[in-house]
XYZ file of C-alpha atoms in Angstrom:
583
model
C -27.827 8.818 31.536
C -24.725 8.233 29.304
C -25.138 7.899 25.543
C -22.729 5.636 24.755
C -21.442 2.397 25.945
C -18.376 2.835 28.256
C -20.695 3.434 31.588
C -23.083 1.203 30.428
C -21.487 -2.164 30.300
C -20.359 -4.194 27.493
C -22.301 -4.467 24.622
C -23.069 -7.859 23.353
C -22.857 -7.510 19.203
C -23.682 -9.903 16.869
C -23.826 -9.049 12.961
C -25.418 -11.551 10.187
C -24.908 -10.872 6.634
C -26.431 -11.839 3.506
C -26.479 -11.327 -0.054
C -30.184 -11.960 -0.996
C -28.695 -9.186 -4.541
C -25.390 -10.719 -4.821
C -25.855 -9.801 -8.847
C -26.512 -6.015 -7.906
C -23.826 -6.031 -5.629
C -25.013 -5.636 -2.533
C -24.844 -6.966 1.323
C -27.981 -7.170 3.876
C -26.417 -6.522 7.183
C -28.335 -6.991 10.570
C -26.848 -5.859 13.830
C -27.899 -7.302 17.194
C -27.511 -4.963 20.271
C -27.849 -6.587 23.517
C -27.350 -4.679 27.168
C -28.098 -0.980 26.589
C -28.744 0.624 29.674
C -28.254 4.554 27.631
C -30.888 6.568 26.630
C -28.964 7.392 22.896
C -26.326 5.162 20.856
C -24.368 6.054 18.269
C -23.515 4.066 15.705
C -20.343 5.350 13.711
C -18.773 3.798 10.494
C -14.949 4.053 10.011
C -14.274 7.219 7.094
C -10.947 4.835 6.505
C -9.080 2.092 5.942
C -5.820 1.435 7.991
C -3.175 1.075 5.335
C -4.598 2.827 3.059
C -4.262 6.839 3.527
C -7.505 8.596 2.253
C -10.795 9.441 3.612
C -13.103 7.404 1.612
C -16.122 8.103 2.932
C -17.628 4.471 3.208
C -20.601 5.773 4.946
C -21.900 6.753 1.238
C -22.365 2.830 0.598
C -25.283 2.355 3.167
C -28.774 2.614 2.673
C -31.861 1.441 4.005
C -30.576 2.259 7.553
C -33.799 1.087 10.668
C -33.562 -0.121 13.835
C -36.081 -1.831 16.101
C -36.335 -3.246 19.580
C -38.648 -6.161 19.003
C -41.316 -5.422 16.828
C -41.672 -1.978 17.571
C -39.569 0.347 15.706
C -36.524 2.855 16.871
C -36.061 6.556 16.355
C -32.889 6.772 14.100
C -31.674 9.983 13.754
C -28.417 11.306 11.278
C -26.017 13.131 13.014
C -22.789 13.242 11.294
C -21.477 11.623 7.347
C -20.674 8.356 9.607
C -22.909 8.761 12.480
C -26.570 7.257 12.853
C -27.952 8.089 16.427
C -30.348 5.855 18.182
C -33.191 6.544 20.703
C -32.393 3.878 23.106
C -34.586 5.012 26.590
C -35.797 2.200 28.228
C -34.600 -0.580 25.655
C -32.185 -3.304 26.376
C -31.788 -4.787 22.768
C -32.138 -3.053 19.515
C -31.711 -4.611 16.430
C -30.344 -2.702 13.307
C -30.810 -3.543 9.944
C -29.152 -1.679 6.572
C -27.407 -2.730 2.834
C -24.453 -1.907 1.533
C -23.175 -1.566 -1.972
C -19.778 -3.128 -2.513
C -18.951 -2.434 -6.560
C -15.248 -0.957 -6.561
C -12.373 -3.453 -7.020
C -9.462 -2.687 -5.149
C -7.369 -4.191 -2.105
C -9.466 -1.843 0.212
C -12.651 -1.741 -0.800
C -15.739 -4.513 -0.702
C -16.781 -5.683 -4.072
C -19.726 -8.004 -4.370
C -20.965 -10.093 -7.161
C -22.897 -13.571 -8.126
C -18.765 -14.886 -7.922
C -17.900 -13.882 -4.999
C -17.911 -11.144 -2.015
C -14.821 -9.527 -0.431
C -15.873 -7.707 2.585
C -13.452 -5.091 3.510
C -14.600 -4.513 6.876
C -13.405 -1.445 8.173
C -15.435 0.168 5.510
C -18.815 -1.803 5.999
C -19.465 -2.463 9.534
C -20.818 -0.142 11.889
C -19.434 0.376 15.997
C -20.736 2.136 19.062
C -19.170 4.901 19.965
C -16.561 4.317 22.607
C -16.942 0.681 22.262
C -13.947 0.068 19.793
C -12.777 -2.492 22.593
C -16.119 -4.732 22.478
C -15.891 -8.095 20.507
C -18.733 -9.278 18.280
C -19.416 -11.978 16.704
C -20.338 -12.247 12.101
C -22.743 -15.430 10.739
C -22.373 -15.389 6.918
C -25.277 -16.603 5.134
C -24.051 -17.520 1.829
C -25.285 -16.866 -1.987
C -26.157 -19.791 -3.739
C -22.903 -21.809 -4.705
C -20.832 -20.318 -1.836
C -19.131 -22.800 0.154
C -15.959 -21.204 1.771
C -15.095 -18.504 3.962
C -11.276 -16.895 4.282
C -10.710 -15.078 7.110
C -8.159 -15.023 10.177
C -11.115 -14.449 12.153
C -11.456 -17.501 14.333
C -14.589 -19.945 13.981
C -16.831 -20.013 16.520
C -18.074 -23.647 17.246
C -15.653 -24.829 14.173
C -18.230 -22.819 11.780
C -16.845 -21.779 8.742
C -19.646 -19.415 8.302
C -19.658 -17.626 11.956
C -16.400 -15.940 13.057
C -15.373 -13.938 15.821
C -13.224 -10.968 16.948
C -12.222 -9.548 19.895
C -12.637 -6.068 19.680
C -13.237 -3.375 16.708
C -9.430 -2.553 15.611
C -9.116 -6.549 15.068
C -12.523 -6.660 13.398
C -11.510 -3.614 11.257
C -7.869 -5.702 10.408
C -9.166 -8.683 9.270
C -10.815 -8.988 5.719
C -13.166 -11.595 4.867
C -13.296 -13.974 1.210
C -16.597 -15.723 0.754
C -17.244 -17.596 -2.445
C -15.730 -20.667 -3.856
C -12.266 -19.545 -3.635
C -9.572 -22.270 -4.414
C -7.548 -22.323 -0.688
C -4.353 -24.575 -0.330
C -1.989 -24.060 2.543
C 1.601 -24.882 3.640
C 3.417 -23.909 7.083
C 6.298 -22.298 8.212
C 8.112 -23.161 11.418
C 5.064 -23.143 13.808
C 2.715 -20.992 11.790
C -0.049 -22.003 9.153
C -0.053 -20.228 5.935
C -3.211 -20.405 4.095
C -4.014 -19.037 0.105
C -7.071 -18.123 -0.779
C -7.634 -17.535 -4.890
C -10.284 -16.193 -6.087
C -10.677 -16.495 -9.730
C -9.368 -18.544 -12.821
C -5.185 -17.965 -13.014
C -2.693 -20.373 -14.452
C -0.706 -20.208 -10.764
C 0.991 -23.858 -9.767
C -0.313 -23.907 -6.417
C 3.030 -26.557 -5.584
C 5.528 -23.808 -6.837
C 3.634 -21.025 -4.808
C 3.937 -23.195 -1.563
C 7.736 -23.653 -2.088
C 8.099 -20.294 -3.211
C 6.375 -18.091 -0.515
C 7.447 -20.349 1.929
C 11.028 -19.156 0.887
C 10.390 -15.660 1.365
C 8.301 -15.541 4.545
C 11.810 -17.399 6.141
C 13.532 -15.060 4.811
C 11.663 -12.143 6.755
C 11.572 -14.281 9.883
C 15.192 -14.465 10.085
C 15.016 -10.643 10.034
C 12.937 -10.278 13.271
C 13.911 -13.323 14.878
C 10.036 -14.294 15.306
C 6.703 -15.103 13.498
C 4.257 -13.098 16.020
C 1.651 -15.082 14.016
C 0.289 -19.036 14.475
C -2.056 -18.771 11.401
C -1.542 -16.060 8.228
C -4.003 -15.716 5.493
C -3.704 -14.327 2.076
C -6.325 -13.347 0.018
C -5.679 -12.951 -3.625
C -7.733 -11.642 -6.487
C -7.235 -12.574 -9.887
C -8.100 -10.401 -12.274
C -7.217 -9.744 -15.850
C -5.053 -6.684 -14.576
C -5.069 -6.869 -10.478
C -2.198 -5.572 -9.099
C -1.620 -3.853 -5.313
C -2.003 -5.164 -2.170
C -3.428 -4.171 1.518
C -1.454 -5.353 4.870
C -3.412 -6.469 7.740
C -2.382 -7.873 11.074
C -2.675 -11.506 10.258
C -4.002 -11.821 6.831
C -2.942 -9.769 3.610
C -5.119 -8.735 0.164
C -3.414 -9.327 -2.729
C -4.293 -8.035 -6.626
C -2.888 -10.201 -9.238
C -2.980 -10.202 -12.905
C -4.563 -13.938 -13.760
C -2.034 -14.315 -16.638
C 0.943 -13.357 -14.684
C 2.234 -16.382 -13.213
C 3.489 -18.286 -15.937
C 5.654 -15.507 -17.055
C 8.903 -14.865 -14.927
C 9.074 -11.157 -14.406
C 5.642 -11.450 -13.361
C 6.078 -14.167 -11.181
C 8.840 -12.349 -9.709
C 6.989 -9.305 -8.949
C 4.189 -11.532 -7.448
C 6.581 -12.719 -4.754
C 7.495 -9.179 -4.499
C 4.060 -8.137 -3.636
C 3.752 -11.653 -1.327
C 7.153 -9.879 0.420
C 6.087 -6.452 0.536
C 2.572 -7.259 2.116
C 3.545 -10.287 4.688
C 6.852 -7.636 5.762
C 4.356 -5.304 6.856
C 3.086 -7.730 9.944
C 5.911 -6.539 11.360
C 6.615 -3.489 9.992
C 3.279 -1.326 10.331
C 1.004 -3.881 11.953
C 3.017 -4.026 15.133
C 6.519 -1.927 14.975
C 4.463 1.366 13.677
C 5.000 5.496 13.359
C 3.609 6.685 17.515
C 1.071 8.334 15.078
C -0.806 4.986 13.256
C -2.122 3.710 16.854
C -4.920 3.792 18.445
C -6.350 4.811 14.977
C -8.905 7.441 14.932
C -11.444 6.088 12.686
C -13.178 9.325 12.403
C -10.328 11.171 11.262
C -7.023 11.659 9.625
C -3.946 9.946 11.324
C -1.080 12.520 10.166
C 2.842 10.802 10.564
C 6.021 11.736 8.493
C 7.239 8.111 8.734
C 5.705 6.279 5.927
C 8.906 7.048 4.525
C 9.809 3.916 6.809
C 6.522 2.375 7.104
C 5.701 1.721 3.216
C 9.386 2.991 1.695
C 11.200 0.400 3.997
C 8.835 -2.236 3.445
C 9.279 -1.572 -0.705
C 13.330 -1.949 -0.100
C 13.146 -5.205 1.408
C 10.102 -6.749 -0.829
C 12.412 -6.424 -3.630
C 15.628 -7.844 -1.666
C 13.831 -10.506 0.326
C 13.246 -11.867 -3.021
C 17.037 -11.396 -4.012
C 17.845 -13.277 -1.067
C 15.852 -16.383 -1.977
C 18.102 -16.943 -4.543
C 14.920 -17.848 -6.342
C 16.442 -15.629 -9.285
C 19.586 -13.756 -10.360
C 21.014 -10.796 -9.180
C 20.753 -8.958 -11.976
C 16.893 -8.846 -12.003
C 17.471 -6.944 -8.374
C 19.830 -4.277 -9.948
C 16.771 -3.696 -13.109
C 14.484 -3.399 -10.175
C 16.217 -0.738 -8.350
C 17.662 0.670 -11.543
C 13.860 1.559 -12.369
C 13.844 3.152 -8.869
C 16.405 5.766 -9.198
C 14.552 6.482 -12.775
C 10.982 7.054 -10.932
C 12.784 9.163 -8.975
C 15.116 11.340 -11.213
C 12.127 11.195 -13.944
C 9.738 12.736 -11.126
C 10.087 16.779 -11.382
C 8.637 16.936 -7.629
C 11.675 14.942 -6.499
C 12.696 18.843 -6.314
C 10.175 20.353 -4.707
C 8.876 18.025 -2.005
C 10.750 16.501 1.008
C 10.383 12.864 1.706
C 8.735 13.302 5.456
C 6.311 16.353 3.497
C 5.203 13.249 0.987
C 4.321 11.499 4.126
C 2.313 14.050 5.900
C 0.576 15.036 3.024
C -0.259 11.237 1.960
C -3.963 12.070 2.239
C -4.164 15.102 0.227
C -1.578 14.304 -2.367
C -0.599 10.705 -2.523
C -3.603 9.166 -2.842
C -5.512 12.261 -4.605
C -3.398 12.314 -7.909
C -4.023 15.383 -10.937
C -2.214 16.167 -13.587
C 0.248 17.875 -11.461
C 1.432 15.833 -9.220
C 4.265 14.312 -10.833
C 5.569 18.531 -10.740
C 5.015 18.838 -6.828
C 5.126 15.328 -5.145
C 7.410 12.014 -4.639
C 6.238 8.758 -3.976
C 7.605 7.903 -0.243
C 7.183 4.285 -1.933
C 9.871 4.156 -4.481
C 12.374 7.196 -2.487
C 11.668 5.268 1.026
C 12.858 2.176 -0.498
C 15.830 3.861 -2.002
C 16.743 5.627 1.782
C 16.216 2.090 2.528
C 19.032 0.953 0.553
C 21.280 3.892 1.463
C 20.900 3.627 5.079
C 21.067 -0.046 4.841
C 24.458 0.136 3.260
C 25.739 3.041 5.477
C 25.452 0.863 8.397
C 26.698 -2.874 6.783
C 29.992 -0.162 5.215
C 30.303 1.485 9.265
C 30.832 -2.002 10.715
C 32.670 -3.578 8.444
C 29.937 -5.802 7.261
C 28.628 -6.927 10.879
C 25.655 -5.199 11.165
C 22.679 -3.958 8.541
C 19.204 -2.574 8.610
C 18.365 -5.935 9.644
C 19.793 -4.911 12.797
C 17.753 -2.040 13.047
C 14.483 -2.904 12.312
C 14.867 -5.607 14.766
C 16.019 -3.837 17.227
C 13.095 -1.451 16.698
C 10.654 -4.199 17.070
C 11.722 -5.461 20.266
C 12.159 -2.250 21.348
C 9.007 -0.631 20.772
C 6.410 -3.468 19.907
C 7.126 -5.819 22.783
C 8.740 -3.990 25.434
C 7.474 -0.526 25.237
C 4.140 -1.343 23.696
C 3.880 1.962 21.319
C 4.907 2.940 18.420
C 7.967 5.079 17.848
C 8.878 8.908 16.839
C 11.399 10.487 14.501
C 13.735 11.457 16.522
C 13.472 7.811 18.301
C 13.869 5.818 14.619
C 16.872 7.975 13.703
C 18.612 7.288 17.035
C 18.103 3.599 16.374
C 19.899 3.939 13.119
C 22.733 5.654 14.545
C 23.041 3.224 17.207
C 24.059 0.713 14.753
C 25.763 2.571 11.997
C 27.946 4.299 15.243
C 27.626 7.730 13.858
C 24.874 10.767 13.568
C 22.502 10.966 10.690
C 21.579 14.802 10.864
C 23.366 15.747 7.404
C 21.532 12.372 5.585
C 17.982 13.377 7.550
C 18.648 16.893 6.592
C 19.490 16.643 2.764
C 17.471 13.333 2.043
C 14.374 13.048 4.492
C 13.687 16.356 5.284
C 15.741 18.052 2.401
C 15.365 17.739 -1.714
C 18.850 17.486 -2.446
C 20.192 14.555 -5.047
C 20.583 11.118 -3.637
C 23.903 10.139 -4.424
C 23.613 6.832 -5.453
C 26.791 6.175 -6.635
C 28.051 7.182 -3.143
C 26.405 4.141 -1.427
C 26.009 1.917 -4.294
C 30.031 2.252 -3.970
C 30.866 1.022 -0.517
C 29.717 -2.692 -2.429
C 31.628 -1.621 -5.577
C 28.702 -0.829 -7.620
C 28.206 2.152 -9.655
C 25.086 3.398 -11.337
C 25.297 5.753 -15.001
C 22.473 6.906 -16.941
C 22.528 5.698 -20.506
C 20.795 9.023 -21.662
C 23.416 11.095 -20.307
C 25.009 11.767 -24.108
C 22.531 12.124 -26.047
C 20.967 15.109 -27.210
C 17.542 14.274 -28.098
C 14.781 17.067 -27.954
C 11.606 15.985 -26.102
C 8.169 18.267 -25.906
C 7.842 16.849 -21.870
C 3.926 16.349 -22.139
C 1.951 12.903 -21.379
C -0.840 12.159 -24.247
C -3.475 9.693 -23.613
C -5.264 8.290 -26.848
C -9.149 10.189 -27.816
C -11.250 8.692 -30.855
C -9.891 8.873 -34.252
C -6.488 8.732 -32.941
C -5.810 12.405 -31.602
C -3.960 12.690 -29.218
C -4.771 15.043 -25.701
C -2.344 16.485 -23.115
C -2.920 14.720 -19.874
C 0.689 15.898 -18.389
C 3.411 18.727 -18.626
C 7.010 18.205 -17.088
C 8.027 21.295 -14.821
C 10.815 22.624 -17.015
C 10.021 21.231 -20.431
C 9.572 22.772 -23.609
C 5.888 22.329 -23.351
C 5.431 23.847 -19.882
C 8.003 26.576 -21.129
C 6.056 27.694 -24.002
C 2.405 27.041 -22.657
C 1.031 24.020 -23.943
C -1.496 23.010 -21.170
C -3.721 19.491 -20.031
C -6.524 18.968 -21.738
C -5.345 20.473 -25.156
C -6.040 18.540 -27.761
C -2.938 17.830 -30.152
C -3.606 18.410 -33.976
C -0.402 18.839 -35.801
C 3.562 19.524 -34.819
C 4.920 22.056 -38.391
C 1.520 20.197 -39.954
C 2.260 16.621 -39.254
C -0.914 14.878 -37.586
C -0.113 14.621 -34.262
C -1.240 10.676 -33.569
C 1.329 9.214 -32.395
C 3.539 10.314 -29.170
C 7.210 8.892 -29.957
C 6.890 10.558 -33.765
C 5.179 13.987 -32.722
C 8.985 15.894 -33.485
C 11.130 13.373 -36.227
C 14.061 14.967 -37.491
C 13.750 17.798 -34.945
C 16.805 19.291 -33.075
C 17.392 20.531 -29.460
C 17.008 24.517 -29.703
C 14.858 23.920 -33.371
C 11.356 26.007 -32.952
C 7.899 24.416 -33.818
C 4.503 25.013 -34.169
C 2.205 22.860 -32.094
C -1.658 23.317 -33.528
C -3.981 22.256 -30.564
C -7.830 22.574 -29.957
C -8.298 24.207 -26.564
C -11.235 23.890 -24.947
C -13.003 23.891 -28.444
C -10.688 26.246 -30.124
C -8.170 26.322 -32.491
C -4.837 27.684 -31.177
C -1.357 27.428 -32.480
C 1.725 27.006 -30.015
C 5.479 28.221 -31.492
C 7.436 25.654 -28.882
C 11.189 25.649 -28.565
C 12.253 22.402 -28.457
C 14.685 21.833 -25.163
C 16.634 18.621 -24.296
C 15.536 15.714 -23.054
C 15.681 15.416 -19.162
C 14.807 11.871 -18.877
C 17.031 9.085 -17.736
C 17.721 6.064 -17.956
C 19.992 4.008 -15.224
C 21.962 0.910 -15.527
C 23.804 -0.104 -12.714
C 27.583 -2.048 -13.004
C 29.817 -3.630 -10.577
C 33.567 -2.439 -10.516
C 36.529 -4.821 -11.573
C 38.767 -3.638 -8.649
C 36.856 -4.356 -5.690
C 38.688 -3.941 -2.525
C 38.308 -6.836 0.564
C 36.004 -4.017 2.395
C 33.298 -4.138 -0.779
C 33.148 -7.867 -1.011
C 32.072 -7.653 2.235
C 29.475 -5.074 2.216
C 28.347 -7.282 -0.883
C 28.104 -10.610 0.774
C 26.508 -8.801 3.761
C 23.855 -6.784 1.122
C 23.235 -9.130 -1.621
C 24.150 -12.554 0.487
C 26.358 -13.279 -3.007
């Protein structure tokens, strides 16, 4: 007899949870299994979150694991990290019962407390194997003072507390708030926009509605359609949330509670708001051939998040700019500070842009004190290959056509008429299609090559240029990062590739004493009155030891961009300009 669910029939599922230890953060979840006709049933939990490129191992968060078919009790045997295999011969119901600890706050993970619980599903509710197409249906039995739930899950019976989903990858897609959450909504052509808040944060819920509503038109007049009739965003405020997780129909959002009375934070909330409601279309449904069907078990390898997250940062950024919501110049400081993460990132050098892709779930999300040396962020280079591409095709055609164009094109394309995602070679055609000329010496040098961007290059076809303000100076610089220990030492937590510190040996975790016998406490005064090419003697304790370092002091190699418009524009840059910048 089979032992899982595909020759067996579907699987009625039904999952209660309950938070009898809200304060010690955790969840009581009961499964219901009706129609097994197998003699074993496996029971895997995702080691993943879509979005979100790490193993992360939820598996480690349950406890308490038992099943039982009425009141007799079920073997349960272990199999695999994420794997819990059932003795089901002869039963035609089981029910299963385990907790899970939710304590890390982050866009992708479940946090519970006596406030509130955010239940990142993917990460805390269990499948049958080969059953990732069943539906199931959730009944949330509050704590206490809990009155709300936010979810795009649909009600059942106009619940609140019991929602529904059609099958696993939906389930697994669609986060659920429940707590006492402040919710206001607002619309958008046909589709309803709610907000979820959770915690105190001096936000003007009246200027939100205006102000998101602004920038989700925005990125429907890009695709043409809102593939959604209801949208939910979930945002927790926290006293220094930041990030945010995409989701088919509903976003997570991090927010700093203090942050929205203060422009540039303001500003880089809508930003986020952009940059996560961009991705329904751009991840959630057009998508690398790679990120779908997800394999929960396992890594999902693509060299496109170049595209998938870079593109998505390039247009959170601009959407905003195109708003009009504030000037241009705070667009230029925000891509300014792009070229700089760039320039200032030694593994600019060393890695390829599709290579930071691959290797997003070794490397990306698994940071050390190297990485800055060996990696770049397919976040802030993505969104600058966003700009360059964007402005090679508005320069080709004379200011008809942009990215725009492209991405949807690619939508239609792919999403709705071919129903998959897309490959490299099939992206890069679509970009030539509408810039009208190949892309092989761009994908070779910039994508799959670590030459220089030449920003000045692109940046000129809309008669910009870009200089870096450090580019005269002289100034000598040791190239380490410090963080602060007791007492006010400093210790080593970084070395540039190619500074004076990684020249001459000093290391991570070396505790700084004195620079020629000046305490070493404070990291813009470690060399005063120092010269490029002057010699000095760094005093560190290394793993418990005294040591002295003779350093040679190189220049600087960090920079610092500002970018300028030219006086002399020609007819052709005004209108790659108005096309870019809508100015």
């Amino acid at each position: 007899m089979s032992t899982t669910s595909q020759a067996a029939g579907p699987l009625q599922i039904a999952y209660t949870v309950s938070f009898p230890e809200a304060q010690a953060h955790y969840a009581d979840i009961e499964m219901e299994i009706k129609g097994l006709a197998q003699s074993k049933l496996n029971l895997k939990l995702p080691v993943w979150t879509p979005g979100s490129y790490l193993v992360r191992e939820f598996s480690k968060n349950v406890e308490s694991f038992t099943a039982q078919s009425g009141s007799k009790p079920v073997s349960v045997t272990k199999t695999r990290k994420n794997v819990w295999q059932l003795n089901t011969q002869g039963l035609s119901s089981v029910k299963v019962k385990y907790r899970f600890y939710a304590f890390e706050i982050s866009v992708r993970t479940a946090f519970i407390d006596v406030t509130h619980a955010f239940l990142s599903t993917s990460g805390m509710f269990f499948y049958p194997e080969g059953g990732l197409n069943l539906p199931s249906t959730i009944k949330i039995k509050p704590y206490k003072n809990w009155n709300k739930v936010s979810t795009s899950l649909e009600m059942v019976n106009n619940d609140p507390f019991t929602v529904k989903s059609p099958n696993y990858d939906i389930l697994f897609d669609s986060p659920i708030e429940v707590g006492t959450q402040d919710v206001f909504d607002f619309k958008v052509g046909d589709t309803h926009y709610e907000v979820a808040m959770y915690g105190e944060a001096n936000y003007d819920a009246e200027r939100l509605k205006k102000d998101m509503a602004k920038v989700i038109a925005e990125e429907v007049a890009i695709f043409g359609e809102n593939p959604n009739k209801r949208y939910v965003f979930i945002v927790h405020n926290y006293a220094k949330g930041s990030g945010g997780l995409e989701h088919l129909s509903s976003t997570v959002l991090g927010a700093a509670r203090d942050g929205y009375a203060k422009e540039s934070t303001y500003e880089g909330f809508l930003s986020l708001v952009a940059h996560e409601h961009f991705h329904l279309w751009n991840v959630k449904r057009l998508r690398p051939i790679a990120l779908g069907p997800f394999d929960y078990d396992n890594e999902n390898y693509t060299t496109n998040l170049w595209i998938a997250e870079g593109f998505t940062a390039y247009y959170d950024n601009l959407i905003v700019r195109r708003t009009q919501l504030f000037p241009v110049d705070h667009y230029f400081t925000a891509l300014a500070g792009d070229f700089g993460i760039i320039e200032n990132t030694p593994g600019t050098k060393i890695q390829p842009l599709s290579q930071a892709s691959f290797d997003a779930w070794i490397k990306s999300y698994r940071p050390d004190e190297n990485t800055i040396n060996t990696s770049i962020s397919y976040y802030n280079k993505g969104s600058v290959i966003g700009m360059m591409m964007d402005l090679e095709i508005i320069n080709a055609t004379n200011g008809r056509q942009s990215l725009d164009d492209v991405m949807r094109y690619m939508y239609n394309e792919y999403y709705k008429v071919k129903k998959r995602g897309y490959t490299d070679a099939e992206f890069k055609a679509a970009v030539e299609k509408f810039a009208g000329k190949k892309m092989d010496d761009f994908y070779r040098k910039y994508i799959n090559g670590v030459e220089p961007l030449d920003y000045n290059k692109y940046l000129g076809y809309a008669g910009y240029h870009v200089f870096n303000e450090n580019e005269n100076l002289n100034l000598p610089d040791l190239g380490i990062r410090t963080v602060a220990l007791a007492g006010g030492r400093l210790k080593v937590s970084g070395v540039l590739r190619g500074t004076s510190a990684w020249v001459d040996g000093v290391n991570v975790n070396d505790e700084l004493v004195s620079i020629d016998g000046i305490p070493a406490t404070d990291l813009k005064n470690l060399i005063p009155g120092k010269q490029v090419g002057d010699r000095v003697q760094v005093a560190v304790i290394c793993d418990g030891l005294p040591l002295v370092i003779p350093v040679t002091l190189l220049k600087s190699t960090i920079v610092r961009y500002n970018i300028q418009s030219r006086t002399d524009l020609t007819p052709q840059q005004l209108a790659v300009r108005k096309k870019w910048l809508k100015i």
